[in-house]
Short mmCIF file of C-alpha atoms in Angstrom, two decimals:
data_model
loop_
_atom_site.label_atom_id
_atom_site.label_comp_id
_atom_site.label_asym_id
_atom_site.label_seq_id
_atom_site.Cartn_x
_atom_site.Cartn_y
_atom_site.Cartn_z
CA MET A 1 0.00 0.00 0.00
CA SER A 2 1.13 3.54 -0.59
CA LEU A 3 2.19 5.60 2.39
CA SER A 4 0.74 8.80 1.05
CA ALA A 5 -1.94 9.81 3.51
CA PRO A 6 -5.43 9.54 2.07
CA LYS A 7 -7.51 12.67 2.24
CA PHE A 8 -11.01 12.48 3.61
CA ALA A 9 -13.71 14.67 2.26
CA HIS A 10 -15.39 17.16 4.53
CA PRO A 11 -18.71 15.87 5.85
CA LEU A 12 -21.89 16.89 4.13
CA PRO A 13 -23.62 19.86 5.72
CA LEU A 14 -25.83 18.75 8.58
CA HIS A 15 -29.37 19.96 9.10
CA HIS A 16 -29.97 22.35 11.94
CA ARG A 17 -31.17 20.91 15.21
CA SER A 18 -34.59 21.77 16.60
CA ASN A 19 -33.10 24.64 18.58
CA GLY A 20 -31.67 26.14 15.43
CA SER A 21 -28.02 25.60 16.34
CA PRO A 22 -25.97 23.85 13.66
CA MET A 23 -23.40 21.18 14.39
CA SER A 24 -20.00 22.42 13.27
CA PHE A 25 -16.84 20.47 12.57
CA HIS A 26 -13.18 21.33 12.58
CA SER A 27 -11.40 20.69 9.29
CA PHE A 28 -9.73 17.30 8.95
CA THR A 29 -6.07 16.42 8.66
CA PRO A 30 -4.55 13.35 6.99
CA PHE A 31 -5.15 10.08 8.80
CA LEU A 32 -2.39 7.57 8.14
CA GLY A 33 1.00 8.58 9.45
CA SER A 34 -0.16 12.07 10.30
CA THR A 35 2.33 14.21 12.16
CA GLN A 36 -0.21 16.97 12.64
CA LYS A 37 -1.42 18.23 15.96
CA LEU A 38 -4.65 16.88 17.34
CA ARG A 39 -7.76 16.62 15.23
CA PHE A 40 -10.87 17.38 17.22
CA ILE A 41 -14.46 18.33 16.97
CA THR A 42 -15.59 21.78 17.97
CA SER A 43 -18.39 22.45 20.40
CA VAL A 44 -21.60 20.70 19.48
CA LYS A 45 -24.94 22.12 20.56
CA LEU A 46 -27.31 19.38 21.65
CA ASN A 47 -31.03 19.40 21.04
CA ALA A 48 -33.43 21.49 23.03
CA ARG A 49 -34.28 18.66 25.43
CA SER A 50 -30.90 18.76 27.19
CA ASN A 51 -29.87 22.35 26.39
CA SER A 52 -26.26 21.49 27.22
CA THR A 53 -23.08 21.94 25.27
CA VAL A 54 -20.49 19.27 24.68
CA VAL A 55 -17.19 20.98 25.30
CA SER A 56 -14.51 19.63 23.04
CA VAL A 57 -11.23 18.14 24.12
CA SER A 58 -8.91 20.89 22.99
CA ASP A 59 -5.83 20.75 20.79
CA ALA A 60 -3.97 20.38 24.06
CA VAL A 61 -0.42 20.38 22.75
CA LYS A 62 -1.04 23.56 20.80
CA SER A 63 -2.96 25.58 23.36
CA LYS A 64 -1.62 24.23 26.66
CA ASN A 65 -0.43 26.93 29.00
CA PRO A 66 3.34 26.52 29.30
CA LYS A 67 4.75 25.42 32.64
CA SER A 68 7.72 27.68 32.09
CA ALA A 69 9.20 30.09 29.63
CA THR A 70 10.61 27.10 27.74
CA ASN A 71 7.09 25.77 27.11
CA LEU A 72 7.96 22.26 28.32
CA LEU A 73 5.09 19.81 28.63
CA ILE A 74 6.77 17.75 31.37
CA THR A 75 9.23 18.13 34.20
CA LYS A 76 12.43 16.12 34.47
CA GLU A 77 10.85 13.80 37.04
CA GLU A 78 7.79 13.22 34.87
CA GLY A 79 9.94 12.53 31.84
CA LEU A 80 11.97 9.88 33.65
CA VAL A 81 8.80 8.19 34.93
CA LEU A 82 7.37 8.07 31.40
CA TYR A 83 10.60 6.72 29.96
CA GLU A 84 10.93 4.02 32.61
CA ASP A 85 7.35 2.85 32.10
CA MET A 86 7.73 2.67 28.33
CA ILE A 87 11.04 0.82 28.61
CA LEU A 88 9.44 -1.62 31.04
CA GLY A 89 6.68 -2.34 28.53
CA ARG A 90 9.09 -2.80 25.62
CA PHE A 91 11.66 -4.93 27.46
CA PHE A 92 8.97 -7.06 29.06
CA GLU A 93 7.30 -7.83 25.73
CA ASP A 94 10.63 -8.62 24.07
CA MET A 95 11.31 -11.10 26.87
CA CYS A 96 7.85 -12.60 26.39
CA ALA A 97 8.74 -13.33 22.76
CA GLN A 98 11.89 -15.15 23.87
CA MET A 99 10.04 -17.17 26.49
CA TYR A 100 7.23 -18.05 24.08
CA TYR A 101 9.62 -19.46 21.51
CA ARG A 102 11.41 -21.39 24.25
CA GLY A 103 8.15 -23.11 25.15
CA LYS A 104 7.58 -21.35 28.47
CA MET A 105 4.24 -19.86 27.39
CA PHE A 106 1.31 -21.45 25.65
CA GLY A 107 -1.72 -20.35 23.69
CA PHE A 108 -1.97 -16.98 21.98
CA VAL A 109 0.35 -14.22 23.16
CA HIS A 110 -0.27 -10.73 21.77
CA LEU A 111 2.54 -8.21 22.24
CA TYR A 112 2.28 -4.45 22.64
CA ASN A 113 5.55 -3.29 21.03
CA GLY A 114 5.09 0.10 19.38
CA GLN A 115 1.97 1.12 21.30
CA GLU A 116 3.66 2.02 24.60
CA ALA A 117 2.87 5.74 24.31
CA VAL A 118 -0.84 5.01 24.72
CA SER A 119 -0.60 2.89 27.85
CA THR A 120 1.96 5.15 29.51
CA GLY A 121 0.33 8.39 28.40
CA PHE A 122 -3.01 7.44 29.95
CA ILE A 123 -2.43 5.05 32.81
CA LYS A 124 0.42 6.90 34.54
CA LEU A 125 -2.07 9.74 35.17
CA LEU A 126 -4.45 7.51 37.13
CA LYS A 127 -4.89 7.05 40.85
CA LYS A 128 -4.68 3.59 42.38
CA GLU A 129 -8.47 3.56 42.87
CA ASP A 130 -9.11 4.18 39.18
CA SER A 131 -9.89 1.16 37.01
CA VAL A 132 -8.42 -0.17 33.78
CA VAL A 133 -10.21 -2.59 31.46
CA SER A 134 -8.06 -4.06 28.73
CA THR A 135 -8.16 -6.47 25.80
CA TYR A 136 -6.17 -9.60 24.92
CA ARG A 137 -3.14 -7.28 24.48
CA ASP A 138 -3.06 -6.54 28.19
CA HIS A 139 0.42 -7.19 29.63
CA VAL A 140 1.65 -3.60 29.37
CA HIS A 141 -1.60 -2.04 30.61
CA SER A 142 -1.20 -4.14 33.76
CA LEU A 143 2.43 -3.11 34.17
CA SER A 144 1.61 0.58 33.73
CA LYS A 145 -1.10 0.27 36.42
CA GLY A 146 1.46 -1.08 38.87
CA VAL A 147 1.04 -4.86 38.73
CA PRO A 148 4.54 -6.25 39.45
CA ALA A 149 6.42 -7.65 36.46
CA ARG A 150 6.94 -10.95 38.28
CA ALA A 151 3.16 -11.35 38.77
CA VAL A 152 2.47 -10.70 35.08
CA MET A 153 5.28 -12.99 33.92
CA SER A 154 4.14 -15.75 36.28
CA GLU A 155 0.66 -15.50 34.85
CA LEU A 156 2.08 -15.90 31.36
CA PHE A 157 3.93 -18.99 32.58
CA GLY A 158 0.68 -20.36 34.03
CA LYS A 159 2.03 -20.37 37.57
CA ALA A 160 0.18 -20.09 40.89
CA THR A 161 2.05 -16.85 41.72
CA GLY A 162 0.56 -15.10 38.67
CA CYS A 163 -1.82 -12.18 39.10
CA SER A 164 -4.71 -14.49 38.07
CA ARG A 165 -3.27 -17.48 39.97
CA GLY A 166 -2.12 -19.06 36.73
CA GLN A 167 -5.62 -19.59 35.40
CA GLY A 168 -5.90 -16.56 33.11
CA GLY A 169 -2.77 -16.59 31.02
CA SER A 170 -1.80 -13.94 28.50
CA MET A 171 -5.27 -12.63 27.69
CA HIS A 172 -6.77 -12.53 31.19
CA MET A 173 -4.64 -10.40 33.49
CA PHE A 174 -6.46 -9.33 36.64
CA SER A 175 -5.52 -7.52 39.83
CA LYS A 176 -8.05 -6.49 42.43
CA GLU A 177 -5.32 -4.64 44.33
CA HIS A 178 -4.43 -2.48 41.34
CA ASN A 179 -7.97 -2.24 39.90
CA VAL A 180 -7.05 -3.99 36.68
CA ILE A 181 -10.47 -5.45 35.99
CA GLY A 182 -9.16 -7.71 33.32
CA GLY A 183 -7.93 -8.48 29.93
CA PHE A 184 -10.72 -9.80 27.71
CA ALA A 185 -10.13 -12.23 24.87
CA PHE A 186 -13.16 -11.39 22.73
CA ILE A 187 -13.27 -7.95 21.19
CA ALA A 188 -15.69 -5.46 22.78
CA GLU A 189 -16.58 -7.73 25.72
CA GLY A 190 -14.60 -5.55 28.12
CA ILE A 191 -16.42 -2.33 27.17
CA PRO A 192 -19.68 -3.17 29.01
CA ILE A 193 -17.64 -4.23 32.05
CA ALA A 194 -15.82 -0.88 31.99
CA THR A 195 -19.12 0.96 31.61
CA GLY A 196 -20.43 -0.91 34.64
CA ALA A 197 -17.36 0.01 36.66
CA ALA A 198 -17.88 3.66 35.76
CA PHE A 199 -21.55 3.39 36.75
CA SER A 200 -20.46 1.94 40.10
CA SER A 201 -18.25 4.99 40.72
CA LYS A 202 -21.09 7.37 39.92
CA TYR A 203 -23.58 5.40 42.03
CA ARG A 204 -21.27 5.37 45.04
CA ARG A 205 -20.76 9.12 44.77
CA GLU A 206 -24.29 10.27 44.03
CA VAL A 207 -26.49 7.64 45.70
CA LEU A 208 -24.36 6.28 48.51
CA LYS A 209 -22.95 9.79 49.13
CA GLU A 210 -19.31 8.74 49.12
CA ALA A 211 -17.98 12.23 48.47
CA ASP A 212 -14.40 11.09 47.88
CA CYS A 213 -15.37 8.56 45.20
CA ASP A 214 -14.22 10.36 42.07
CA HIS A 215 -12.83 7.20 40.46
CA VAL A 216 -12.36 7.05 36.70
CA THR A 217 -12.39 4.03 34.39
CA LEU A 218 -10.32 3.64 31.24
CA ALA A 219 -11.62 1.23 28.60
CA PHE A 220 -8.95 0.19 26.08
CA PHE A 221 -9.86 -1.48 22.79
CA GLY A 222 -8.80 -1.57 19.16
CA ASP A 223 -10.05 -0.27 15.84
CA GLY A 224 -11.58 -3.65 14.96
CA THR A 225 -13.89 -3.36 17.97
CA CYS A 226 -15.46 -0.12 16.77
CA ASN A 227 -17.81 -1.87 14.36
CA ASN A 228 -19.23 -3.96 17.19
CA GLY A 229 -22.65 -3.27 18.69
CA GLN A 230 -21.51 -3.28 22.33
CA PHE A 231 -19.28 -0.31 21.56
CA TYR A 232 -22.22 1.81 20.42
CA GLU A 233 -24.54 0.69 23.21
CA CYS A 234 -22.00 1.63 25.83
CA LEU A 235 -21.23 5.00 24.24
CA ASN A 236 -24.94 5.73 24.47
CA MET A 237 -25.25 4.66 28.12
CA ALA A 238 -22.09 6.48 29.17
CA ALA A 239 -23.22 9.73 27.56
CA LEU A 240 -26.81 9.36 28.83
CA TRP A 241 -25.70 8.91 32.43
CA LYS A 242 -22.55 11.09 32.21
CA LEU A 243 -20.37 8.26 33.45
CA PRO A 244 -16.73 8.86 34.51
CA ILE A 245 -15.15 6.83 31.72
CA VAL A 246 -12.69 7.41 28.89
CA PHE A 247 -13.01 5.17 25.84
CA VAL A 248 -9.48 4.75 24.46
CA VAL A 249 -9.26 3.39 20.92
CA GLU A 250 -5.80 1.99 20.19
CA ASN A 251 -6.10 2.21 16.43
CA ASN A 252 -3.09 0.26 15.19
CA LEU A 253 -4.67 0.25 11.71
CA TRP A 254 -5.04 -3.53 11.51
CA ALA A 255 -7.65 -5.87 12.99
CA ILE A 256 -5.55 -9.06 12.82
CA GLY A 257 -5.05 -9.08 9.04
CA MET A 258 -7.82 -6.68 8.02
CA SER A 259 -6.86 -3.13 7.20
CA HIS A 260 -8.89 -0.56 9.11
CA LEU A 261 -9.42 1.42 5.93
CA ARG A 262 -11.12 -1.55 4.28
CA SER A 263 -13.33 -2.64 7.15
CA THR A 264 -15.26 0.46 8.18
CA SER A 265 -17.38 2.95 6.29
CA ASP A 266 -15.75 5.94 8.02
CA PRO A 267 -12.20 5.30 9.30
CA GLN A 268 -12.27 8.34 11.58
CA ILE A 269 -13.40 6.64 14.77
CA TRP A 270 -13.23 9.78 16.88
CA LYS A 271 -16.27 11.19 15.06
CA LYS A 272 -18.48 8.56 16.68
CA GLY A 273 -18.15 10.33 20.04
CA PRO A 274 -20.06 13.49 19.12
CA ALA A 275 -22.77 11.35 17.52
CA PHE A 276 -23.60 10.25 21.07
CA GLY A 277 -23.11 13.65 22.68
CA MET A 278 -19.56 13.28 23.97
CA PRO A 279 -16.28 14.82 22.82
CA GLY A 280 -14.26 12.91 20.26
CA VAL A 281 -10.56 13.49 19.64
CA HIS A 282 -7.83 12.02 17.46
CA VAL A 283 -4.27 12.04 18.74
CA ASP A 284 -0.92 10.84 17.48
CA GLY A 285 -0.56 7.63 19.49
CA MET A 286 3.14 7.40 18.68
CA ASP A 287 3.85 10.52 20.78
CA VAL A 288 3.49 9.98 24.52
CA LEU A 289 3.45 13.70 25.27
CA LYS A 290 0.53 14.37 22.95
CA VAL A 291 -1.31 11.36 24.32
CA ARG A 292 -0.64 12.53 27.86
CA GLU A 293 -2.02 16.02 27.29
CA VAL A 294 -5.23 14.66 25.79
CA ALA A 295 -5.48 12.08 28.58
CA LYS A 296 -5.13 14.79 31.24
CA GLU A 297 -8.14 16.64 29.92
CA ALA A 298 -10.27 13.56 29.27
CA ILE A 299 -9.54 12.03 32.68
CA GLY A 300 -10.08 15.42 34.31
CA ARG A 301 -13.50 15.77 32.66
CA ALA A 302 -14.52 12.34 33.91
CA ARG A 303 -13.28 13.02 37.44
CA ARG A 304 -15.14 16.33 37.59
CA GLY A 305 -18.39 14.61 36.65
CA GLU A 306 -18.53 16.08 33.15
CA GLY A 307 -18.98 12.72 31.45
CA PRO A 308 -17.18 10.45 29.00
CA THR A 309 -14.73 11.12 26.18
CA LEU A 310 -13.84 9.05 23.13
CA VAL A 311 -10.13 9.25 22.26
CA GLU A 312 -8.73 7.67 19.11
CA CYS A 313 -4.99 7.07 19.38
CA GLU A 314 -3.44 6.35 15.99
CA THR A 315 -0.64 3.92 16.76
CA TYR A 316 1.05 0.85 15.28
CA ARG A 317 2.15 -2.55 16.52
CA PHE A 318 5.69 -3.52 15.58
CA ARG A 319 5.00 -7.25 15.66
CA GLY A 320 2.34 -9.50 14.17
CA HIS A 321 -1.13 -9.78 15.65
CA SER A 322 0.19 -12.50 17.95
CA LEU A 323 3.41 -14.47 18.21
CA ALA A 324 1.77 -17.11 16.01
CA ASP A 325 1.31 -14.54 13.23
CA PRO A 326 4.12 -14.42 10.62
CA ASP A 327 3.05 -10.84 9.81
CA GLU A 328 3.17 -11.25 6.04
CA LEU A 329 0.11 -9.16 5.17
CA ARG A 330 1.37 -5.68 6.05
CA ASP A 331 3.48 -3.78 3.54
CA PRO A 332 7.17 -3.70 4.62
CA ALA A 333 7.30 -0.02 3.69
CA GLU A 334 4.39 0.71 6.01
CA LYS A 335 6.10 -1.13 8.86
CA ALA A 336 9.34 0.73 8.23
CA HIS A 337 7.48 4.05 8.20
CA TYR A 338 6.09 3.50 11.67
CA ALA A 339 9.31 1.96 12.99
CA ASP A 340 10.95 5.31 12.23
CA ARG A 341 8.37 6.91 14.54
CA ASP A 342 9.15 4.66 17.50
CA PRO A 343 7.52 6.34 20.54
CA ILE A 344 10.41 5.50 22.87
CA SER A 345 12.97 7.02 20.50
CA ALA A 346 10.76 10.11 20.16
CA LEU A 347 10.57 10.62 23.93
CA LYS A 348 14.30 10.04 24.30
CA LYS A 349 14.97 12.69 21.67
CA TYR A 350 12.66 15.14 23.48
CA LEU A 351 14.39 14.56 26.81
CA PHE A 352 17.82 15.16 25.30
CA LYS A 353 16.75 18.18 23.26
CA ASN A 354 15.26 19.90 26.31
CA LYS A 355 18.08 18.84 28.64
CA LEU A 356 15.69 16.89 30.87
CA ALA A 357 17.85 13.77 31.02
CA SER A 358 21.35 12.59 30.22
CA GLU A 359 22.42 9.49 28.34
CA GLN A 360 23.77 8.10 31.61
CA GLU A 361 20.42 8.53 33.38
CA LEU A 362 18.50 6.75 30.65
CA LYS A 363 21.02 3.92 30.47
CA ALA A 364 20.67 3.50 34.24
CA ILE A 365 16.91 3.14 33.80
CA GLU A 366 17.39 0.59 31.05
CA LYS A 367 19.78 -1.45 33.18
CA LYS A 368 17.35 -1.35 36.10
CA ILE A 369 14.48 -2.57 33.92
CA GLU A 370 16.60 -5.34 32.39
CA GLU A 371 17.23 -6.64 35.89
CA VAL A 372 13.53 -6.38 36.81
CA VAL A 373 12.48 -8.36 33.74
CA GLU A 374 15.18 -10.99 34.18
CA GLU A 375 14.21 -11.43 37.83
CA ALA A 376 10.58 -11.80 36.77
CA VAL A 377 11.53 -14.68 34.47
CA VAL A 378 13.51 -16.45 37.19
CA PHE A 379 10.65 -15.98 39.67
CA ALA A 380 8.07 -17.26 37.20
CA ASP A 381 10.16 -20.25 36.19
CA GLU A 382 10.74 -21.31 39.80
CA SER A 383 7.13 -20.77 40.89
CA PRO A 384 4.81 -23.77 41.35
CA HIS A 385 1.98 -24.70 39.02
CA PRO A 386 -1.54 -24.28 40.43
CA PRO A 387 -2.75 -27.37 42.34
CA ARG A 388 -5.37 -29.51 40.66
CA SER A 389 -7.71 -28.64 43.52
CA GLN A 390 -7.82 -25.08 42.15
CA LEU A 391 -9.29 -26.20 38.82
CA LEU A 392 -12.94 -25.76 39.73
CA GLU A 393 -12.62 -22.91 42.22
CA ASN A 394 -14.72 -19.86 41.37
CA VAL A 395 -16.69 -21.86 38.81
CA PHE A 396 -19.79 -22.84 40.79
CA ALA A 397 -21.58 -20.69 43.34
CA ASP A 398 -22.85 -23.70 45.33
CA PRO A 399 -19.95 -24.99 47.45
CA LYS A 400 -21.61 -28.44 47.45
CA GLY A 401 -22.36 -28.38 43.75
CA PHE A 402 -20.63 -30.03 40.83
CA GLY A 403 -17.14 -29.02 41.89
CA ILE A 404 -17.09 -30.51 45.41
CA GLY A 405 -18.24 -33.98 46.38
CA PRO A 406 -20.33 -34.99 49.42
CA ASP A 407 -17.12 -35.81 51.26
CA GLY A 408 -15.96 -32.20 50.88
CA LYS A 409 -13.22 -33.08 48.42
CA TYR A 410 -12.86 -31.60 44.97
CA ARG A 411 -14.23 -33.92 42.31
CA CYS A 412 -11.27 -33.10 40.09
CA GLU A 413 -9.08 -34.99 42.57
CA ASP A 414 -10.86 -38.21 41.57
CA PRO A 415 -8.61 -39.86 38.94
CA LYS A 416 -11.73 -40.90 37.02
CA PHE A 417 -12.83 -37.27 36.71
CA THR A 418 -10.43 -36.40 33.92
CA GLU A 419 -11.26 -39.67 32.18
CA GLY A 420 -14.86 -38.58 31.93
CA THR A 421 -16.10 -41.61 33.86
CA ALA A 422 -16.62 -40.15 37.32
CA HIS A 423 -20.21 -40.23 38.60
CA VAL A 424 -21.58 -36.69 38.76
#
């Protein structure tokens, strides 16, 4: 495919609403490989029934008030935190590839290489009480939220010390302590869960009068999900009830082997937000600083009770859909184009250019993370497998049901159980 960015026509003029106020749109910029600032929708006047205005997420990078005369978007400390988190994600996923090919992991393993700016840009702004709902590409989201690398690696190894006790594997990370509600294997199935978590936060604050409950939920999903009905239903509910949620589309341009441009009638996903009465914004997902500025405003809106936001992050995965994917469908020139825009290299360049970090400081971070990841592998490898008695835990609500026999012992401990001959 050609790398020249396709131009999208301006939308047809829309009819005026019943209150006489037209819906107006900002002009579009190229989609693929765009290095433009943010593309966003201007204020949209809703119908007369609600009489409210949807305030757009602004072109934050362009209009942000500078922190200093140098107009820096981050401090030195913030820059080092962002760099360390992105390096952790990259090094961890590279190690996962090694362990997968050595036979330490089984099933499908989907890596996040190339998309680190999205996870870091959003999740490092959250509080511990805030929730994250992920997809099958969930390792790095969990790491960014604070789940220890050893717990994530152990889960990938199927060990009892994993964050899901070895029963979830690559696609089902979970941590109650860190409010990682889960990775979800089927596309869109996590969005209703995230919407429910956001509803819980609102209910606790407004009905149960828990004044300090300003918790926000982030729902991560890909471009392929955005043609799924659950996506639209949840946008509607979130906007209707003004839920504290941010819908984060990680548009890596490919749904397994299907190009985003071929699979949807309008590739600009961000426009679906205003259709439901919430702000929609497109951001360069290969630039952690741009992502972070948009995330600040979107998360802030949710925390203030101003409702949801739809954010489309245009990013790119550097590996195949999973480690079982030979990645032969994508044009090598396209892959090279995005490899040149590596988000970690871009942040490193920014830190050096603005004298926020030295080469020595960044190398020290990299060495630290290498040791963390290597220790995680050793820990996972030496950890025990889950006991057979754990097999049917959390499956049946009745403690004397199918999973446990009259003698109080787990039926799976009966040798005949796995042969299919045990009396049930």
